[in-house]
CSV table of C-alpha atoms in Angstrom, one decimal:
chain,number,residue,atom,x,y,z
U,22,MET,CA,-56.2,-43.2,33.3
U,23,SER,CA,-57.2,-40.9,30.5
U,24,LYS,CA,-60.7,-39.9,29.7
U,25,VAL,CA,-62.1,-38.2,26.6
U,26,ILE,CA,-64.0,-35.0,26.8
U,27,GLY,CA,-65.0,-32.3,24.3
U,28,LEU,CA,-63.3,-29.0,24.9
U,29,SER,CA,-62.3,-25.9,22.8
U,30,GLY,CA,-58.8,-24.7,22.8
U,31,ASN,CA,-59.6,-22.0,25.3
U,32,GLU,CA,-61.5,-24.5,27.6
U,33,ALA,CA,-58.6,-26.9,27.3
U,34,ALA,CA,-56.1,-24.2,28.5
U,35,ALA,CA,-58.4,-23.4,31.5
U,36,TYR,CA,-58.9,-27.1,32.4
U,37,ALA,CA,-55.2,-27.8,32.3
U,38,ALA,CA,-54.5,-24.8,34.5
U,39,LYS,CA,-57.2,-26.0,36.9
U,40,GLN,CA,-55.6,-29.5,37.1
U,41,SER,CA,-52.2,-27.9,37.6
U,42,LYS,CA,-53.5,-26.4,40.8
U,43,VAL,CA,-52.4,-22.8,40.1
U,44,ASP,CA,-52.3,-20.6,43.2
U,45,VAL,CA,-53.0,-17.3,41.4
U,46,VAL,CA,-54.7,-16.4,38.1
U,47,ALA,CA,-54.5,-12.8,37.0
U,48,ALA,CA,-57.3,-12.1,34.5
U,49,TYR,CA,-58.0,-9.5,31.8
U,50,PRO,CA,-60.1,-10.8,28.9
U,51,ILE,CA,-59.4,-10.1,25.3
U,52,THR,CA,-60.8,-11.7,22.2
U,53,PRO,CA,-60.2,-14.6,21.4
U,54,GLN,CA,-58.7,-15.5,24.7
U,55,THR,CA,-61.7,-14.4,26.9
U,56,ILE,CA,-63.1,-17.8,27.4
U,57,ILE,CA,-60.0,-19.0,29.2
U,58,VAL,CA,-60.4,-16.7,32.1
U,59,GLU,CA,-64.2,-17.0,32.0
U,60,ARG,CA,-64.0,-20.7,32.5
U,61,PHE,CA,-61.4,-20.4,35.2
U,62,SER,CA,-63.5,-17.9,37.1
U,63,GLU,CA,-66.3,-20.5,37.0
U,64,TYR,CA,-64.0,-23.1,38.5
U,65,VAL,CA,-63.2,-20.6,41.3
U,66,ALA,CA,-66.8,-19.6,41.9
U,67,ASN,CA,-67.9,-23.3,42.0
U,68,GLY,CA,-65.2,-24.1,44.6
U,69,GLU,CA,-63.5,-26.6,42.2
U,70,VAL,CA,-60.1,-25.0,42.7
U,71,GLU,CA,-58.3,-23.1,45.5
U,72,THR,CA,-57.0,-20.2,43.4
U,73,GLU,CA,-56.7,-16.5,44.0
U,74,PHE,CA,-58.5,-15.0,41.0
U,75,ILE,CA,-57.4,-11.4,40.5
U,76,CYS,CA,-59.4,-9.2,38.1
U,77,VAL,CA,-57.2,-6.4,36.9
U,78,GLU,CA,-57.8,-3.3,34.8
U,79,SER,CA,-55.3,-4.1,32.0
U,80,GLU,CA,-53.0,-6.7,30.6
U,81,HIS,CA,-50.0,-4.7,31.9
U,82,SER,CA,-51.5,-5.1,35.4
U,83,ALA,CA,-52.3,-8.8,34.8
U,84,MET,CA,-48.6,-9.5,34.2
U,85,SER,CA,-47.6,-7.2,37.1
U,86,ALA,CA,-49.9,-9.2,39.4
U,87,CYS,CA,-48.4,-12.5,38.1
U,88,ILE,CA,-44.9,-11.2,38.8
U,89,GLY,CA,-45.7,-10.3,42.3
U,90,ALA,CA,-47.5,-13.6,43.0
U,91,SER,CA,-44.7,-15.6,41.4
U,92,LEU,CA,-42.1,-13.7,43.5
U,93,ALA,CA,-44.1,-14.8,46.6
U,94,GLY,CA,-43.7,-18.4,45.6
U,95,ALA,CA,-47.1,-19.0,43.9
U,96,ARG,CA,-47.8,-21.1,40.9
U,97,VAL,CA,-49.1,-18.5,38.4
U,98,PHE,CA,-51.1,-18.6,35.2
U,99,THR,CA,-52.6,-16.0,32.9
U,100,ALA,CA,-53.7,-15.6,29.3
U,101,THR,CA,-53.7,-13.0,26.6
U,102,CYS,CA,-53.2,-12.2,22.9
U,103,SER,CA,-52.6,-9.4,20.4
U,104,GLN,CA,-52.8,-5.9,21.8
U,105,GLY,CA,-53.0,-7.4,25.3
U,106,LEU,CA,-49.6,-9.1,24.8
U,107,ALA,CA,-48.3,-5.9,23.3
U,108,LEU,CA,-49.4,-4.0,26.4
U,109,MET,CA,-47.6,-6.6,28.6
U,110,HIS,CA,-44.4,-6.1,26.6
U,111,GLU,CA,-42.6,-4.2,29.3
U,112,MET,CA,-43.5,-6.7,32.0
U,113,LEU,CA,-42.6,-9.8,29.9
U,114,TYR,CA,-39.0,-8.7,30.2
U,115,ILE,CA,-39.3,-8.2,33.9
U,116,ALA,CA,-40.8,-11.6,34.4
U,117,SER,CA,-38.0,-13.3,32.5
U,118,GLY,CA,-35.3,-11.1,34.0
U,119,LEU,CA,-36.5,-12.0,37.5
U,120,ARG,CA,-36.5,-15.6,36.5
U,121,LEU,CA,-40.2,-16.2,37.3
U,122,PRO,CA,-41.8,-19.4,36.1
U,123,ILE,CA,-45.1,-17.9,35.0
U,124,VAL,CA,-47.2,-19.8,32.4
U,125,MET,CA,-49.3,-17.9,29.9
U,126,ALA,CA,-51.7,-19.1,27.2
U,127,VAL,CA,-51.5,-16.9,24.1
U,128,ALA,CA,-54.4,-17.3,21.6
U,129,ASN,CA,-52.4,-15.8,18.7
U,130,ARG,CA,-54.1,-12.8,17.0
U,131,ALA,CA,-53.2,-10.0,14.6
U,132,LEU,CA,-52.0,-6.7,15.8
U,133,SER,CA,-53.6,-3.3,15.0
U,134,ALA,CA,-53.8,-1.2,13.0
U,135,PRO,CA,-56.2,-1.9,11.2
U,136,ILE,CA,-58.1,-3.6,14.0
U,137,ASN,CA,-58.4,-7.3,13.4
U,138,ILE,CA,-59.5,-10.0,15.9
U,139,HIS,CA,-58.4,-13.0,13.9
U,140,CYS,CA,-55.3,-15.2,13.9
U,141,ASP,CA,-51.8,-14.6,12.9
U,142,HIS,CA,-48.5,-14.8,14.8
U,143,SER,CA,-47.6,-11.1,14.8
U,144,ASP,CA,-48.3,-10.8,18.5
U,145,MET,CA,-45.9,-13.4,19.8
U,146,MET,CA,-43.3,-12.7,17.1
U,147,GLY,CA,-43.3,-9.1,18.3
U,148,SER,CA,-42.1,-10.5,21.7
U,149,ARG,CA,-40.1,-13.4,20.5
U,150,ASP,CA,-36.9,-12.1,22.1
U,151,CYS,CA,-38.4,-11.3,25.5
U,152,GLY,CA,-36.7,-14.2,27.3
U,153,TRP,CA,-39.7,-16.5,27.5
U,154,ILE,CA,-39.7,-20.2,26.5
U,155,GLN,CA,-42.2,-20.5,23.7
U,156,VAL,CA,-44.1,-23.4,22.1
U,157,PHE,CA,-46.6,-23.5,19.3
U,158,CYS,CA,-49.6,-25.9,19.4
U,159,GLU,CA,-51.3,-27.5,16.4
U,160,ASN,CA,-54.6,-28.5,18.0
U,161,VAL,CA,-56.7,-28.6,21.2
U,162,GLN,CA,-55.0,-31.7,22.5
U,163,GLU,CA,-51.6,-30.0,22.3
U,164,VAL,CA,-52.9,-26.9,24.1
U,165,TYR,CA,-54.0,-29.1,27.0
U,166,ASP,CA,-50.8,-31.1,27.1
U,167,TRP,CA,-48.5,-28.1,26.8
U,168,ILE,CA,-50.1,-26.1,29.6
U,169,ILE,CA,-49.3,-28.9,32.0
U,170,GLN,CA,-45.8,-29.5,30.6
U,171,ALA,CA,-45.1,-25.8,30.7
U,172,PHE,CA,-45.4,-25.7,34.5
U,173,LYS,CA,-43.0,-28.6,34.8
U,174,LEU,CA,-40.4,-27.1,32.6
U,175,SER,CA,-40.6,-23.5,33.7
U,176,GLU,CA,-40.5,-24.3,37.4
U,177,ASP,CA,-37.5,-26.5,37.2
U,178,LEU,CA,-34.9,-24.9,39.5
U,179,ASN,CA,-32.2,-25.1,36.8
U,180,VAL,CA,-34.5,-23.2,34.4
U,181,LEU,CA,-36.8,-20.7,36.2
U,182,LEU,CA,-38.1,-19.0,33.1
U,183,PRO,CA,-41.6,-17.9,32.1
U,184,MET,CA,-43.3,-19.9,29.3
U,185,ALA,CA,-45.8,-19.0,26.6
U,186,VAL,CA,-48.1,-21.6,25.1
U,187,ASN,CA,-49.2,-20.4,21.7
U,188,PHE,CA,-52.2,-21.5,19.8
U,189,ASP,CA,-54.0,-20.0,16.8
U,190,GLY,CA,-56.8,-17.6,17.7
U,191,PHE,CA,-60.3,-18.9,16.7
U,192,THR,CA,-58.8,-21.7,14.6
U,193,ILE,CA,-57.9,-23.5,17.8
U,194,SER,CA,-59.2,-21.3,20.6
U,195,HIS,CA,-62.8,-21.7,19.5
U,196,ALA,CA,-62.6,-25.1,17.9
U,197,MET,CA,-64.1,-28.0,20.0
U,198,GLU,CA,-62.4,-31.4,19.8
U,199,ASP,CA,-62.5,-34.6,21.7
U,200,ILE,CA,-59.3,-34.7,23.7
U,201,LYS,CA,-57.8,-37.1,26.2
U,202,VAL,CA,-57.3,-35.6,29.6
U,203,LEU,CA,-55.5,-37.0,32.6
U,204,GLU,CA,-57.0,-37.6,36.0
U,205,ASP,CA,-56.4,-34.8,38.6
U,206,GLU,CA,-54.2,-37.1,40.7
U,207,GLU,CA,-52.0,-37.9,37.7
U,208,VAL,CA,-51.4,-34.2,36.9
U,209,GLU,CA,-50.7,-33.6,40.6
U,210,ALA,CA,-48.2,-36.4,40.7
U,211,PHE,CA,-46.5,-35.1,37.5
U,212,LEU,CA,-46.2,-31.5,38.8
U,213,SER,CA,-46.2,-31.8,42.6
U,214,THR,CA,-46.0,-28.4,44.3
U,215,ARG,CA,-43.8,-25.6,43.1
U,216,LYS,CA,-40.4,-25.6,44.7
U,217,VAL,CA,-39.0,-22.1,45.4
U,218,LYS,CA,-35.4,-21.2,46.0
U,219,TYR,CA,-35.8,-17.5,46.7
U,220,LYS,CA,-39.1,-15.7,47.4
U,221,LEU,CA,-40.7,-12.6,49.0
U,222,ASP,CA,-41.0,-13.4,52.7
U,223,PRO,CA,-41.5,-10.7,55.4
U,224,ASN,CA,-39.7,-12.9,57.9
U,225,GLU,CA,-36.7,-13.1,55.7
U,226,PRO,CA,-36.5,-9.8,53.7
U,227,MET,CA,-34.7,-10.0,50.3
U,228,THR,CA,-34.3,-7.5,47.4
U,229,PHE,CA,-35.5,-8.4,43.9
U,230,GLY,CA,-35.1,-6.5,40.7
U,231,ALA,CA,-32.6,-4.0,42.1
U,232,LEU,CA,-30.7,-1.5,40.0
U,233,MET,CA,-27.9,-3.0,37.9
U,234,LEU,CA,-25.8,-0.6,36.0
U,235,PRO,CA,-22.7,-1.5,33.9
U,236,ASP,CA,-21.2,-3.2,36.9
U,237,TYR,CA,-23.6,-6.2,36.9
U,238,TYR,CA,-26.4,-5.9,34.3
U,239,PHE,CA,-24.5,-7.8,31.6
U,240,GLU,CA,-23.9,-10.8,33.9
U,241,ALA,CA,-27.6,-11.0,34.7
U,242,LYS,CA,-28.5,-11.1,31.0
U,243,ARG,CA,-25.8,-13.7,30.4
U,244,GLN,CA,-27.4,-15.9,33.2
U,245,GLN,CA,-30.7,-15.7,31.4
U,246,GLU,CA,-29.2,-17.0,28.2
U,247,GLU,CA,-27.6,-19.8,30.2
U,248,ALA,CA,-31.1,-20.6,31.7
U,249,MET,CA,-32.4,-20.9,28.1
U,250,LYS,CA,-29.8,-23.5,27.4
U,251,LYS,CA,-30.8,-25.3,30.6
U,252,ALA,CA,-34.4,-25.1,29.3
U,253,TYR,CA,-33.4,-26.7,26.0
U,254,GLU,CA,-31.8,-29.6,27.9
U,255,LYS,CA,-34.6,-30.1,30.4
U,256,TYR,CA,-37.3,-29.8,27.7
U,257,ILE,CA,-36.6,-33.3,26.4
U,258,ASP,CA,-36.7,-34.8,30.0
U,259,VAL,CA,-40.1,-33.2,30.5
U,260,VAL,CA,-41.7,-34.4,27.3
U,261,LYS,CA,-40.4,-38.0,27.8
U,262,GLU,CA,-41.8,-38.0,31.4
U,263,TYR,CA,-45.1,-36.7,30.1
U,264,GLU,CA,-45.1,-39.4,27.4
U,265,LYS,CA,-44.9,-42.1,30.0
U,266,LEU,CA,-47.8,-40.6,31.8
U,267,SER,CA,-50.1,-39.7,28.9
U,268,GLY,CA,-48.9,-41.9,26.0
U,269,ARG,CA,-48.6,-38.8,23.8
U,270,ALA,CA,-45.1,-38.3,22.5
U,271,TYR,CA,-43.7,-34.8,22.0
U,272,ASN,CA,-40.2,-33.7,20.9
U,273,TYR,CA,-38.5,-30.6,19.7
U,274,LEU,CA,-40.0,-31.1,16.2
U,275,HIS,CA,-42.6,-33.2,14.4
U,276,GLU,CA,-41.2,-34.7,11.2
U,277,PHE,CA,-43.5,-36.0,8.4
U,278,MET,CA,-42.3,-37.9,5.4
U,279,LEU,CA,-38.9,-36.3,5.5
U,280,GLU,CA,-36.7,-39.4,5.2
U,281,ASP,CA,-36.4,-39.3,1.4
U,282,ALA,CA,-38.1,-35.9,0.7
U,283,GLU,CA,-36.5,-33.6,-1.9
U,284,ALA,CA,-38.5,-30.6,-0.9
U,285,ALA,CA,-40.2,-29.6,2.4
U,286,ILE,CA,-42.3,-27.0,4.1
U,287,ILE,CA,-41.7,-25.8,7.7
U,288,CYS,CA,-44.4,-23.9,9.6
U,289,LEU,CA,-45.9,-23.3,13.0
U,290,GLY,CA,-49.2,-24.0,14.6
U,291,SER,CA,-52.5,-25.2,13.2
U,292,THR,CA,-51.5,-24.8,9.5
U,293,THR,CA,-49.3,-27.8,9.8
U,294,GLY,CA,-52.1,-30.3,9.7
U,295,LEU,CA,-53.3,-29.0,6.4
U,296,VAL,CA,-49.8,-28.9,5.0
U,297,ARG,CA,-49.3,-32.6,6.0
U,298,GLN,CA,-52.6,-33.5,4.3
U,299,VAL,CA,-51.5,-31.8,1.0
U,300,ALA,CA,-48.1,-33.5,1.3
U,301,LYS,CA,-49.8,-36.9,1.7
U,302,LYS,CA,-51.8,-36.2,-1.5
U,303,LEU,CA,-48.7,-35.2,-3.4
U,304,ARG,CA,-46.9,-38.3,-2.2
U,305,GLY,CA,-49.6,-40.3,-3.8
U,306,GLU,CA,-48.7,-38.6,-7.1
U,307,GLY,CA,-45.1,-39.6,-6.7
U,308,LYS,CA,-43.8,-36.3,-5.5
U,309,LYS,CA,-41.2,-36.5,-2.7
U,310,VAL,CA,-42.2,-33.8,-0.3
U,311,GLY,CA,-42.2,-33.6,3.5
U,312,VAL,CA,-43.2,-31.4,6.4
U,313,LEU,CA,-41.5,-30.1,9.6
U,314,LYS,CA,-43.3,-28.6,12.5
U,315,PRO,CA,-41.3,-27.1,15.4
U,316,TRP,CA,-43.1,-27.3,18.8
U,317,LEU,CA,-40.4,-25.5,20.5
U,318,PHE,CA,-39.7,-22.0,19.1
U,319,ARG,CA,-37.6,-20.4,21.9
U,320,PRO,CA,-35.0,-21.7,22.6
U,321,PHE,CA,-34.8,-22.5,18.9
U,322,PRO,CA,-34.0,-26.1,18.2
U,323,SER,CA,-31.3,-25.4,15.5
U,324,LYS,CA,-29.4,-28.7,15.9
U,325,GLU,CA,-32.6,-30.8,15.5
U,326,VAL,CA,-33.8,-28.7,12.5
U,327,LEU,CA,-30.6,-29.3,10.7
U,328,LYS,CA,-30.7,-33.0,11.4
U,329,ALA,CA,-34.3,-33.3,10.3
U,330,LEU,CA,-33.6,-31.5,7.0
U,331,GLU,CA,-30.2,-32.9,6.2
U,332,ASN,CA,-31.3,-34.5,3.0
U,333,ILE,CA,-33.6,-31.8,1.7
U,334,LYS,CA,-32.7,-30.0,-1.5
U,335,SER,CA,-35.2,-27.1,-1.2
U,336,LEU,CA,-37.1,-25.6,1.7
U,337,ALA,CA,-40.2,-23.3,1.9
U,338,VAL,CA,-40.6,-21.5,5.2
U,339,LEU,CA,-44.1,-20.4,6.0
U,340,ASP,CA,-44.4,-17.3,8.3
U,341,ARG,CA,-47.8,-16.0,9.6
U,342,ALA,CA,-46.2,-12.7,10.4
U,343,ILE,CA,-44.1,-10.0,8.8
U,344,SER,CA,-40.9,-8.8,10.1
U,345,PHE,CA,-41.2,-5.3,8.6
U,346,GLY,CA,-38.1,-4.2,6.7
U,347,ALA,CA,-36.2,-7.4,7.5
U,348,PRO,CA,-35.0,-9.7,4.7
U,349,PHE,CA,-37.3,-12.5,5.8
U,350,GLY,CA,-40.1,-13.3,8.2
U,351,PRO,CA,-39.2,-14.3,11.8
U,352,LEU,CA,-39.2,-18.1,11.4
U,353,CYS,CA,-37.4,-17.9,8.1
U,354,SER,CA,-34.7,-15.6,9.6
U,355,ASP,CA,-34.0,-18.3,12.3
U,356,ILE,CA,-33.9,-21.0,9.6
U,357,MET,CA,-31.6,-19.0,7.4
U,358,ALA,CA,-29.2,-18.2,10.3
U,359,THR,CA,-29.3,-21.9,11.4
U,360,PHE,CA,-28.3,-23.2,7.9
U,361,PHE,CA,-25.8,-20.4,7.2
U,362,SER,CA,-24.0,-20.8,10.6
U,363,GLU,CA,-23.3,-24.5,9.8
U,364,GLY,CA,-22.2,-23.8,6.2
U,365,LYS,CA,-25.2,-25.7,4.8
U,366,ILE,CA,-26.4,-24.0,1.7
U,367,ILE,CA,-29.7,-25.1,0.0
U,368,PRO,CA,-32.3,-23.0,-1.8
U,369,ILE,CA,-34.7,-21.6,0.9
U,370,PHE,CA,-37.6,-19.2,0.2
U,371,ASN,CA,-40.0,-17.5,2.5
U,372,VAL,CA,-43.8,-17.5,2.2
U,373,ILE,CA,-45.8,-14.9,4.1
U,374,TYR,CA,-49.4,-16.1,4.5
U,375,GLY,CA,-52.6,-16.0,6.6
U,376,LEU,CA,-52.3,-12.5,8.1
U,377,GLY,CA,-55.4,-11.3,10.0
U,378,GLY,CA,-57.1,-14.7,9.8
U,379,ARG,CA,-57.0,-15.2,6.0
U,380,GLU,CA,-56.6,-18.9,5.7
U,381,ILE,CA,-54.3,-20.6,3.3
U,382,THR,CA,-55.9,-23.1,1.0
U,383,PRO,CA,-54.9,-26.6,0.0
U,384,LYS,CA,-54.4,-25.4,-3.6
U,385,GLU,CA,-52.0,-22.7,-2.4
U,386,ILE,CA,-50.0,-25.1,-0.3
U,387,GLU,CA,-49.8,-27.4,-3.3
U,388,GLU,CA,-48.4,-24.5,-5.3
U,389,ILE,CA,-45.8,-23.9,-2.7
U,390,PHE,CA,-44.7,-27.6,-2.7
U,391,ASN,CA,-44.5,-27.6,-6.5
U,392,LEU,CA,-42.4,-24.4,-6.4
U,393,ALA,CA,-40.1,-26.0,-3.8
U,394,LEU,CA,-39.7,-29.1,-6.0
U,395,LYS,CA,-39.0,-26.9,-9.0
U,396,THR,CA,-36.5,-24.9,-6.9
U,397,ALA,CA,-34.8,-28.2,-5.9
U,398,LYS,CA,-34.2,-29.1,-9.5
U,399,ARG,CA,-33.1,-25.6,-10.5
U,400,GLY,CA,-30.8,-25.3,-7.5
U,401,LYS,CA,-31.5,-21.7,-6.8
U,402,VAL,CA,-34.4,-19.5,-5.6
U,403,GLU,CA,-35.9,-17.0,-8.0
U,404,GLU,CA,-38.1,-15.1,-5.5
U,405,LYS,CA,-36.8,-15.0,-1.9
U,406,VAL,CA,-40.0,-13.8,-0.3
U,407,LYS,CA,-43.5,-14.7,-1.6
U,408,PHE,CA,-46.9,-13.4,-0.4
U,409,ILE,CA,-49.5,-16.1,-0.8
U,410,GLY,CA,-53.3,-15.3,-0.7
U,411,VAL,CA,-53.0,-11.5,-0.9
U,412,ARG,CA,-54.6,-9.3,-3.5
U,413,GLU,CA,-51.9,-7.2,-5.2
């Protein structure tokens, strides 16, 4: 039976990890993620959870400790963001290459330089091809729900991939909301204990991470890609099972007023709520607009995106990160490739917004919707990439 408690996004991540009965947490604090490991350390100090809490000297070491613990068969959790995630970059690939189901909360934050502690998606987008399953959360409830579901998906023996649960730094990490949490026994029944096929065991010595030159390396990478496809298939089983338990329905995407929409916006994370609010206002004025939010970002749900947007005449893709020198931002690049590969050609333009914590306003979103409607009537894009909210 669910109960309602007030938690911030960081506290929700820590609470979900506690209920998931993680064996090992490797901790290195970085703003705005710090509270996650602080709260978890309190759980350990108070005897509320039987977890080995490892304080390390850097994020690189945090992920290294997670890798070792996961190889030994432990259920493992950590958290980071921004420069911390960048410092982990080398180890992110080792975690996925060794097929280790580590779960990591990422309170998305801008990357230096200049130094900035506020939200954008540059950190995770810089590691989007590291072989991790990645979801983006819109609010605190989703942070709680996705941490629990992440263990279920990543630890599936047909998947065995690490998973990052992304949520906007400060906007979600420090925002307190009333959320519904499950009882400890319910989470325990949903996850059970981690099943391990191969692990470090002194009584049965095995080699992990051995040298692979041209003779076998390619095959190992191919297997990782196949594991991503398995994750894509298993994902829907996990969210349906969680829905039966919690009553909260997730899917690859969240669709809003798309059935008869002429123009739409697609974006990730907390911005989506504001975009939906503006869309609802414009609907009241007779403008046919809709909103699409992907929960799952890696593996990218191409088939579902095409289905959801099959009747759209124009699309604006909001990116909270720049892919420097590339034709489009990271999300827009995926959308463009998805549409082009299926021979579906509609006017699509990219909007870069919100870097370093600069929030997008309702008025700016309304301008984007109006531009998308105008583009739908015109049938072509005049400006492929727009920067909204920046002084130029």
